[in-house]
């Protein structure tokens, strides 16, 4: 079997009531620059009067919101930091070509797709892509399905607005909706902003290991995918996986933002470790509430914590809409105890990183630790690597792990 880091299974007991979803504004605007090409559509060397034409609007998508509960209401959300291109003819007799490109707004999903030339362009449309610069992309729009031989399919989802033959200098397209069949691709693209905005480095790349030519996070998703809900580990000793280092999702997996970010969290940990990964065994069929192995509890617990931290809550939400508050389990009871249990590890991490926690109110120092040390499990992270990184292990830190049933 391929070695894969899956999303957790639900605990056997019924879920606790999910609190209302808190919508968070993106913590930090996606930095533009390295890795993101923005065309500058200027016509050089001409004295003719310039003419600017813009197609403006807001990109949005509908999605079933698992974080809102098991009824998963259909809600509309703006698509942030999504690649667009303006296409058209520079002159009435010219070829249709790319005129400019850019990203939708980092907070509002707005776009202003403009062309400046000696004449107003003809037959123009905007094409959108399921990617953010070259930092992340959602692929799978080609014919190959996950699980098929040679399924590695790098085709992004894309669609265009209706062609405007002779657009006014400023044309308002209003709200442009992603077509239903591909709206999950934009949900994934948009959700990854939540992690990128909290990546804890001044580098434009995902981690401090890179400052240019950033590694790109690839998520493969197909509605009819035959497998999904895992990160495809690239370089395990004895690895028989496809070796893509991609996150693979299928069908309605993306209904849960936590699920998207959990799998992205595995890729993020691997990046934080500069493409190293602790040896993880016995992790098949892992679940939030019971342990499979110490390494499994650590890597899965970290991924759960990534999802909650990125979304600014303390939950794990399944694609069904079933949701667990990880911190509640301290008092509810019924979950396994100790550092093999991923839900316990996640809760402890979230408390350590919490606003009033001992780590300074955020996870940045743990991310920095992970840049240097590859902990085999939570015990090594807490007892050995935290002291080396100057993070506390006594006082409030010890109290936190103890109340999450972890005792060293
Ligand atoms: Zn996982």
Tab-separated table of C-alpha atoms and ligand atoms in Angstrom:
chain	number	residue	atom	x	y	z
A	1	UNK	CA	0.000	0.000	0.000
A	2	UNK	CA	1.217	3.517	-0.665
A	3	UNK	CA	2.394	5.397	2.361
A	4	UNK	CA	-0.014	8.212	2.755
A	5	UNK	CA	-0.877	10.660	5.452
A	6	UNK	CA	-4.624	10.638	5.616
A	7	UNK	CA	-7.251	12.780	7.179
A	8	UNK	CA	-8.340	11.370	10.510
A	9	UNK	CA	-11.357	9.151	11.023
A	10	UNK	CA	-14.147	10.352	13.255
A	11	UNK	CA	-14.245	9.176	16.839
A	12	UNK	CA	-16.815	6.464	17.489
A	13	UNK	CA	-18.802	8.660	19.851
A	14	UNK	CA	-21.194	11.241	18.452
A	15	UNK	CA	-19.883	14.670	17.668
A	16	UNK	CA	-20.227	17.598	19.959
A	17	UNK	CA	-22.242	20.520	18.729
A	18	UNK	CA	-20.292	22.678	16.351
A	19	UNK	CA	-20.040	26.314	17.300
A	20	UNK	CA	-21.043	28.819	14.673
A	21	UNK	CA	-18.449	29.306	12.030
A	22	UNK	CA	-16.292	32.307	12.593
A	23	UNK	CA	-15.298	33.939	9.386
A	24	UNK	CA	-11.881	35.380	9.579
A	25	UNK	CA	-10.445	38.076	7.476
A	26	UNK	CA	-7.181	37.042	5.904
A	27	UNK	CA	-4.533	37.818	8.493
A	28	UNK	CA	-2.078	39.216	6.030
A	29	UNK	CA	-2.366	40.144	2.424
A	30	UNK	CA	-0.705	37.706	0.094
A	31	UNK	CA	2.604	39.258	-0.745
A	32	UNK	CA	3.059	39.856	-4.417
A	33	UNK	CA	6.404	39.627	-6.064
A	34	UNK	CA	8.648	36.590	-6.102
A	35	UNK	CA	7.015	33.742	-7.860
A	36	UNK	CA	4.055	35.752	-8.981
A	37	UNK	CA	4.266	37.229	-12.422
A	38	UNK	CA	2.259	40.328	-12.975
A	39	UNK	CA	2.317	41.565	-16.525
A	40	UNK	CA	2.685	45.258	-17.039
A	41	UNK	CA	0.656	45.937	-20.149
A	42	UNK	CA	2.344	49.036	-21.470
A	43	UNK	CA	3.001	49.811	-25.089
A	44	UNK	CA	6.545	51.047	-25.461
A	45	UNK	CA	8.014	53.322	-28.107
A	46	UNK	CA	4.918	54.968	-29.417
A	47	UNK	CA	3.828	58.537	-29.276
A	48	UNK	CA	0.234	57.704	-30.017
A	49	UNK	CA	-2.322	58.433	-27.336
A	50	UNK	CA	-2.773	55.438	-25.050
A	51	UNK	CA	-6.158	53.877	-24.581
A	52	UNK	CA	-6.972	51.827	-21.489
A	53	UNK	CA	-9.761	49.301	-21.319
A	54	UNK	CA	-10.655	47.421	-18.130
A	55	UNK	CA	-12.964	44.533	-17.330
A	56	UNK	CA	-13.712	44.801	-13.614
A	57	UNK	CA	-15.566	42.550	-11.228
A	58	UNK	CA	-15.463	40.193	-8.266
A	59	UNK	CA	-14.701	36.480	-8.513
A	60	UNK	CA	-16.874	34.300	-6.243
A	61	UNK	CA	-17.763	30.647	-5.788
A	62	UNK	CA	-20.524	28.699	-4.089
A	63	UNK	CA	-19.680	25.901	-1.716
A	64	UNK	CA	-21.253	23.551	0.793
A	65	UNK	CA	-20.025	24.782	4.131
A	66	UNK	CA	-19.161	21.792	6.341
A	67	UNK	CA	-17.830	24.127	9.036
A	68	UNK	CA	-21.393	25.407	9.473
A	69	UNK	CA	-22.707	21.962	10.441
A	70	UNK	CA	-23.960	18.707	8.963
A	71	UNK	CA	-26.626	20.492	6.918
A	72	UNK	CA	-23.735	22.077	4.981
A	73	UNK	CA	-25.541	25.187	3.742
A	74	UNK	CA	-24.683	26.467	0.280
A	75	UNK	CA	-22.867	29.755	0.753
A	76	UNK	CA	-21.099	32.171	-1.572
A	77	UNK	CA	-17.577	33.274	-0.908
A	78	UNK	CA	-15.173	35.572	-2.702
A	79	UNK	CA	-12.184	33.929	-4.363
A	80	UNK	CA	-9.024	35.611	-3.126
A	81	UNK	CA	-5.606	35.625	-4.778
A	82	UNK	CA	-6.795	33.712	-7.808
A	83	UNK	CA	-4.949	34.002	-11.120
A	84	UNK	CA	-6.659	35.739	-14.005
A	85	UNK	CA	-5.630	36.613	-17.546
A	86	UNK	CA	-7.158	39.138	-19.930
A	87	UNK	CA	-7.355	37.894	-23.525
A	88	UNK	CA	-8.393	39.692	-26.695
A	89	UNK	CA	-7.225	41.339	-29.925
A	90	UNK	CA	-5.036	44.431	-29.743
A	91	UNK	CA	-6.520	45.562	-33.051
A	92	UNK	CA	-9.582	44.538	-35.018
A	93	UNK	CA	-7.447	42.396	-37.331
A	94	UNK	CA	-5.072	41.034	-34.688
A	95	UNK	CA	-4.871	37.577	-33.142
A	96	UNK	CA	-6.532	36.760	-29.853
A	97	UNK	CA	-3.684	36.872	-27.341
A	98	UNK	CA	-3.001	37.361	-23.684
A	99	UNK	CA	-3.094	41.061	-22.896
A	100	UNK	CA	-2.427	41.123	-19.144
A	101	UNK	CA	-2.611	38.998	-16.021
A	102	UNK	CA	-2.867	39.314	-12.270
A	103	UNK	CA	-4.498	38.103	-9.082
A	104	UNK	CA	-7.913	38.751	-7.619
A	105	UNK	CA	-7.864	40.868	-4.465
A	106	UNK	CA	-6.261	39.388	-1.361
A	107	UNK	CA	-9.264	40.248	0.778
A	108	UNK	CA	-12.172	40.992	-1.557
A	109	UNK	CA	-11.669	38.803	-4.653
A	110	UNK	CA	-11.924	41.841	-6.924
A	111	UNK	CA	-10.166	42.032	-10.254
A	112	UNK	CA	-9.432	44.840	-12.666
A	113	UNK	CA	-8.223	43.295	-15.895
A	114	UNK	CA	-6.877	46.128	-18.003
A	115	UNK	CA	-5.147	46.614	-21.328
A	116	UNK	CA	-3.444	49.802	-22.433
A	117	UNK	CA	-2.623	50.222	-26.122
A	118	UNK	CA	-2.880	52.540	-29.045
A	119	UNK	CA	-6.378	51.278	-29.758
A	120	UNK	CA	-9.163	49.793	-27.682
A	121	UNK	CA	-8.951	45.982	-27.690
A	122	UNK	CA	-11.594	43.797	-29.361
A	123	UNK	CA	-13.188	40.501	-28.442
A	124	UNK	CA	-11.940	40.479	-24.872
A	125	UNK	CA	-12.626	38.073	-22.034
A	126	UNK	CA	-11.141	37.222	-18.655
A	127	UNK	CA	-9.836	33.699	-18.004
A	128	UNK	CA	-9.561	32.476	-14.410
A	129	UNK	CA	-7.304	29.710	-13.100
A	130	UNK	CA	-7.415	27.540	-9.945
A	131	UNK	CA	-4.079	28.821	-8.683
A	132	UNK	CA	-2.443	31.664	-6.780
A	133	UNK	CA	0.589	32.986	-8.589
A	134	UNK	CA	2.993	30.064	-8.665
A	135	UNK	CA	2.701	29.390	-4.909
A	136	UNK	CA	-0.197	26.960	-5.052
A	137	UNK	CA	-2.459	25.373	-7.631
A	138	UNK	CA	-5.336	22.945	-7.910
A	139	UNK	CA	-4.979	20.444	-10.745
A	140	UNK	CA	-6.925	17.499	-12.104
A	141	UNK	CA	-8.980	19.096	-14.843
A	142	UNK	CA	-7.473	16.765	-17.464
A	143	UNK	CA	-8.900	13.376	-18.309
A	144	UNK	CA	-6.726	11.224	-16.033
A	145	UNK	CA	-8.358	10.214	-12.767
A	146	UNK	CA	-6.561	9.741	-9.513
A	147	UNK	CA	-5.737	6.084	-9.133
A	148	UNK	CA	-5.444	5.543	-12.874
A	149	UNK	CA	-2.035	4.737	-14.293
A	150	UNK	CA	-0.267	7.963	-15.205
A	151	UNK	CA	-2.870	9.956	-13.354
A	152	UNK	CA	-0.437	12.749	-12.575
A	153	UNK	CA	-2.395	15.442	-14.253
A	154	UNK	CA	-1.154	19.004	-14.039
A	155	UNK	CA	-4.062	20.682	-15.788
A	156	UNK	CA	-5.587	23.469	-13.740
A	157	UNK	CA	-9.275	24.246	-13.717
A	158	UNK	CA	-10.082	27.262	-15.825
A	159	UNK	CA	-13.051	29.111	-17.295
A	160	UNK	CA	-13.677	32.353	-19.133
A	161	UNK	CA	-16.183	35.154	-18.997
A	162	UNK	CA	-18.348	35.883	-22.026
A	163	UNK	CA	-16.494	37.695	-24.805
A	164	UNK	CA	-17.099	41.421	-25.118
A	165	UNK	CA	-16.575	42.415	-28.740
A	166	UNK	CA	-16.213	46.161	-28.268
A	167	UNK	CA	-16.024	46.798	-24.537
A	168	UNK	CA	-16.391	50.224	-23.013
A	169	UNK	CA	-13.251	51.697	-21.460
A	170	UNK	CA	-14.555	50.514	-18.105
A	171	UNK	CA	-16.802	47.471	-18.167
A	172	UNK	CA	-18.211	46.155	-14.901
A	173	UNK	CA	-18.786	42.398	-15.052
A	174	UNK	CA	-20.238	42.396	-11.540
A	175	UNK	CA	-19.895	39.137	-9.607
A	176	UNK	CA	-18.394	36.392	-11.751
A	177	UNK	CA	-19.330	32.958	-10.412
A	178	UNK	CA	-17.114	29.917	-10.802
A	179	UNK	CA	-19.051	27.233	-12.747
A	180	UNK	CA	-20.617	24.686	-10.391
A	181	UNK	CA	-18.655	21.711	-11.709
A	182	UNK	CA	-15.357	23.300	-10.707
A	183	UNK	CA	-16.307	25.396	-7.679
A	184	UNK	CA	-14.512	23.015	-5.286
A	185	UNK	CA	-11.241	23.822	-7.064
A	186	UNK	CA	-11.665	27.483	-6.150
A	187	UNK	CA	-12.708	26.593	-2.629
A	188	UNK	CA	-9.370	24.808	-2.234
A	189	UNK	CA	-7.456	27.665	-3.867
A	190	UNK	CA	-9.138	30.221	-1.647
A	191	UNK	CA	-8.810	28.186	1.579
A	192	UNK	CA	-5.047	27.827	1.153
A	193	UNK	CA	-4.787	31.596	1.698
A	194	UNK	CA	-5.552	30.832	5.349
A	195	UNK	CA	-2.342	28.836	5.719
A	196	UNK	CA	-0.172	31.013	3.492
A	197	UNK	CA	-1.171	34.092	5.493
A	198	UNK	CA	0.125	32.463	8.687
A	199	UNK	CA	3.249	30.793	7.334
A	200	UNK	CA	5.373	32.584	9.952
A	201	UNK	CA	8.211	33.803	7.754
A	202	UNK	CA	9.052	37.043	6.007
A	203	UNK	CA	9.950	35.015	2.937
A	204	UNK	CA	7.405	35.115	0.148
A	205	UNK	CA	7.867	31.348	-0.093
A	206	UNK	CA	6.115	28.895	2.211
A	207	UNK	CA	9.012	28.529	4.646
A	208	UNK	CA	12.242	30.262	5.597
A	209	UNK	CA	14.200	27.618	3.671
A	210	UNK	CA	13.467	29.437	0.419
A	211	UNK	CA	13.460	33.066	-0.638
A	212	UNK	CA	13.018	32.649	-4.390
A	213	UNK	CA	11.894	29.962	-6.838
A	214	UNK	CA	9.387	28.960	-4.177
A	215	UNK	CA	8.170	25.385	-4.028
A	216	UNK	CA	4.584	25.162	-5.158
A	217	UNK	CA	1.873	23.361	-3.230
A	218	UNK	CA	-0.166	21.227	-5.619
A	219	UNK	CA	-3.582	19.878	-4.729
A	220	UNK	CA	-5.103	17.294	-7.077
A	221	UNK	CA	-8.881	17.198	-6.903
A	222	UNK	CA	-11.534	15.583	-9.033
A	223	UNK	CA	-15.219	15.232	-8.295
A	224	UNK	CA	-15.025	11.681	-9.722
A	225	UNK	CA	-11.639	10.865	-8.211
A	226	UNK	CA	-11.270	7.256	-7.107
A	227	UNK	CA	-9.000	8.065	-4.172
A	228	UNK	CA	-8.364	11.101	-2.057
A	229	UNK	CA	-8.052	12.591	1.386
A	230	UNK	CA	-4.315	12.218	1.782
A	231	UNK	CA	-0.941	13.795	1.206
A	232	UNK	CA	1.091	11.684	-1.197
A	233	UNK	CA	4.425	11.380	0.514
A	234	UNK	CA	7.307	11.941	-1.885
A	235	UNK	CA	10.364	10.244	-0.481
A	236	UNK	CA	9.798	7.663	2.189
A	237	UNK	CA	12.320	4.830	2.534
A	238	UNK	CA	10.668	1.906	0.804
A	239	UNK	CA	8.043	4.256	-0.564
A	240	UNK	CA	5.689	2.786	-3.125
A	241	UNK	CA	3.412	5.796	-3.417
A	242	UNK	CA	3.074	7.865	-6.537
A	243	UNK	CA	5.726	10.138	-5.084
A	244	UNK	CA	4.142	13.359	-6.212
A	245	UNK	CA	4.309	15.284	-2.899
A	246	UNK	CA	0.793	16.432	-3.821
A	247	UNK	CA	-2.272	16.680	-1.660
A	248	UNK	CA	-4.913	14.427	-3.228
A	249	UNK	CA	-8.607	15.128	-2.622
A	250	UNK	CA	-11.714	13.694	-4.192
A	251	UNK	CA	-15.405	14.422	-4.523
A	252	UNK	CA	-16.755	16.488	-1.614
A	253	UNK	CA	-13.632	16.322	0.556
A	254	UNK	CA	-13.234	20.102	0.059
A	255	UNK	CA	-16.572	20.776	1.764
A	256	UNK	CA	-14.384	20.894	4.905
A	257	UNK	CA	-11.798	23.630	5.083
A	258	UNK	CA	-10.227	21.758	7.995
A	259	UNK	CA	-9.725	18.723	5.780
A	260	UNK	CA	-8.099	20.820	3.036
A	261	UNK	CA	-5.793	22.479	5.559
A	262	UNK	CA	-5.011	19.230	7.412
A	263	UNK	CA	-3.637	17.684	4.220
A	264	UNK	CA	-1.878	20.918	3.274
A	265	UNK	CA	-0.484	20.836	6.825
A	266	UNK	CA	1.362	17.593	6.070
A	267	UNK	CA	2.981	19.195	3.042
A	268	UNK	CA	3.756	22.272	5.151
A	269	UNK	CA	5.488	20.185	7.845
A	270	UNK	CA	7.572	18.462	5.174
A	271	UNK	CA	8.532	21.905	3.837
A	272	UNK	CA	9.303	23.229	7.339
A	273	UNK	CA	11.698	20.297	7.710
A	274	UNK	CA	13.322	21.188	4.396
A	275	UNK	CA	11.798	18.087	2.778
A	276	UNK	CA	12.454	15.693	5.606
A	277	UNK	CA	9.835	13.635	7.380
A	278	UNK	CA	9.953	11.632	10.597
A	279	UNK	CA	9.565	7.863	10.187
A	280	UNK	CA	5.847	7.238	10.629
A	281	UNK	CA	4.497	3.719	11.018
A	282	UNK	CA	1.137	2.271	11.897
A	283	UNK	CA	-0.862	5.305	10.853
A	284	UNK	CA	-3.458	3.628	8.606
A	285	UNK	CA	-6.968	4.232	9.792
A	286	UNK	CA	-5.879	6.690	12.454
A	287	UNK	CA	-8.568	8.724	14.180
A	288	UNK	CA	-8.828	11.832	16.298
A	289	UNK	CA	-9.616	10.034	19.524
A	290	UNK	CA	-7.315	7.045	19.691
A	291	UNK	CA	-3.664	6.418	19.157
A	292	UNK	CA	-1.949	4.353	16.484
A	293	UNK	CA	1.699	5.172	17.234
A	294	UNK	CA	3.719	7.986	18.755
A	295	UNK	CA	4.883	9.254	15.352
A	296	UNK	CA	1.350	9.031	13.973
A	297	UNK	CA	0.013	11.026	16.931
A	298	UNK	CA	2.634	13.672	16.286
A	299	UNK	CA	2.330	14.120	12.522
A	300	UNK	CA	-1.456	13.823	12.459
A	301	UNK	CA	-1.813	15.959	15.563
A	302	UNK	CA	0.342	18.639	13.992
A	303	UNK	CA	-1.747	18.569	10.794
A	304	UNK	CA	-4.954	18.919	12.817
A	305	UNK	CA	-3.419	21.817	14.700
A	306	UNK	CA	-2.384	23.457	11.424
A	307	UNK	CA	-5.975	23.345	10.184
A	308	UNK	CA	-7.433	24.838	13.360
A	309	UNK	CA	-4.694	27.424	13.741
A	310	UNK	CA	-5.025	28.547	10.118
A	311	UNK	CA	-8.787	28.927	10.530
A	312	UNK	CA	-8.508	30.569	13.940
A	313	UNK	CA	-10.509	27.963	15.845
A	314	UNK	CA	-9.820	24.823	17.871
A	315	UNK	CA	-11.887	22.361	15.871
A	316	UNK	CA	-11.604	19.554	13.414
A	317	UNK	CA	-14.474	19.419	10.945
A	318	UNK	CA	-15.067	16.441	8.679
A	319	UNK	CA	-16.405	16.774	5.138
A	320	UNK	CA	-19.733	15.484	6.476
A	321	UNK	CA	-20.003	18.558	8.683
A	322	UNK	CA	-19.401	16.561	11.869
A	323	UNK	CA	-17.195	18.695	14.045
A	324	UNK	CA	-15.204	18.278	17.242
A	325	UNK	CA	-13.804	20.993	19.453
A	326	UNK	CA	-10.416	19.558	20.357
A	327	UNK	CA	-10.188	21.587	23.570
A	328	UNK	CA	-13.587	20.371	24.785
A	329	UNK	CA	-12.234	16.844	24.974
A	330	UNK	CA	-10.290	17.791	28.089
A	331	UNK	CA	-13.543	17.659	30.018
A	332	UNK	CA	-15.910	15.585	27.851
A	333	UNK	CA	-13.922	12.375	28.340
A	334	UNK	CA	-14.096	9.265	26.210
A	335	UNK	CA	-11.010	9.945	24.133
A	336	UNK	CA	-7.806	8.000	24.532
A	337	UNK	CA	-5.039	9.511	26.602
A	338	UNK	CA	-1.454	10.464	25.922
A	339	UNK	CA	0.716	11.532	23.035
A	340	UNK	CA	-0.304	8.746	20.662
A	341	UNK	CA	-3.726	10.407	20.389
A	342	UNK	CA	-3.660	12.983	17.618
A	343	UNK	CA	-6.570	14.962	19.047
A	344	UNK	CA	-4.661	15.384	22.321
A	345	UNK	CA	-1.463	16.447	20.567
A	346	UNK	CA	-3.395	18.951	18.452
A	347	UNK	CA	-5.155	20.422	21.486
A	348	UNK	CA	-1.873	20.752	23.385
A	349	UNK	CA	-0.211	22.507	20.440
A	350	UNK	CA	-3.140	24.889	20.011
A	351	UNK	CA	-2.972	25.826	23.689
A	352	UNK	CA	0.793	26.325	23.583
A	353	UNK	CA	0.342	28.623	20.585
A	354	UNK	CA	-2.778	30.313	21.962
A	355	UNK	CA	-3.177	34.059	22.511
A	356	UNK	CA	-2.380	33.696	26.206
A	357	UNK	CA	-0.140	30.675	25.817
A	358	UNK	CA	3.482	30.328	26.861
A	359	UNK	CA	4.869	30.434	23.291
A	360	UNK	CA	4.272	34.139	22.749
A	361	UNK	CA	0.759	34.052	21.364
A	362	UNK	CA	1.453	32.285	18.086
A	363	UNK	CA	3.073	29.247	16.496
A	364	UNK	CA	6.042	31.045	14.954
A	365	UNK	CA	8.652	29.678	17.339
A	366	UNK	CA	7.504	26.118	16.768
A	367	UNK	CA	7.742	26.629	13.018
A	368	UNK	CA	11.271	27.940	13.508
A	369	UNK	CA	12.081	24.910	15.669
A	370	UNK	CA	10.816	22.679	12.864
A	371	UNK	CA	13.120	24.439	10.412
A	372	UNK	CA	16.004	22.976	12.431
A	373	UNK	CA	14.750	19.829	14.173
A	374	UNK	CA	12.767	16.875	12.852
A	375	UNK	CA	11.030	15.554	15.958
A	376	UNK	CA	10.186	11.842	15.864
A	377	UNK	CA	7.123	12.369	18.057
A	378	UNK	CA	5.510	14.851	20.427
A	379	UNK	CA	7.675	13.651	23.313
A	380	UNK	CA	10.863	14.532	21.468
A	381	UNK	CA	9.362	17.826	20.311
A	382	UNK	CA	8.383	18.780	23.860
A	383	UNK	CA	11.150	17.397	26.051
A	384	UNK	CA	14.161	17.710	23.769
A	385	UNK	CA	13.625	20.153	20.927
A	386	UNK	CA	11.621	22.858	22.729
A	387	UNK	CA	14.451	23.466	25.233
A	388	UNK	CA	16.941	23.627	22.364
A	389	UNK	CA	14.738	26.240	20.715
A	390	UNK	CA	14.310	28.217	23.940
A	391	UNK	CA	10.652	27.281	24.348
A	392	UNK	CA	9.344	26.492	27.843
A	393	UNK	CA	8.575	22.983	29.091
A	394	UNK	CA	7.674	23.828	32.678
A	395	UNK	CA	5.056	26.068	34.260
A	396	UNK	CA	2.184	26.894	31.915
A	397	UNK	CA	3.588	24.669	29.149
A	398	UNK	CA	3.664	21.635	31.434
A	399	UNK	CA	0.191	22.437	32.759
A	400	UNK	CA	-1.135	22.553	29.190
A	401	UNK	CA	0.170	19.165	28.129
A	402	UNK	CA	-0.898	17.593	31.427
A	403	UNK	CA	-4.487	18.776	31.100
A	404	UNK	CA	-4.486	17.296	27.605
A	405	UNK	CA	-3.554	13.946	29.253
A	406	UNK	CA	0.097	14.031	28.155
A	407	UNK	CA	2.503	13.457	31.040
A	408	UNK	CA	6.302	13.226	30.861
B	1	LIG	ZN1	-3.257	13.352	8.015
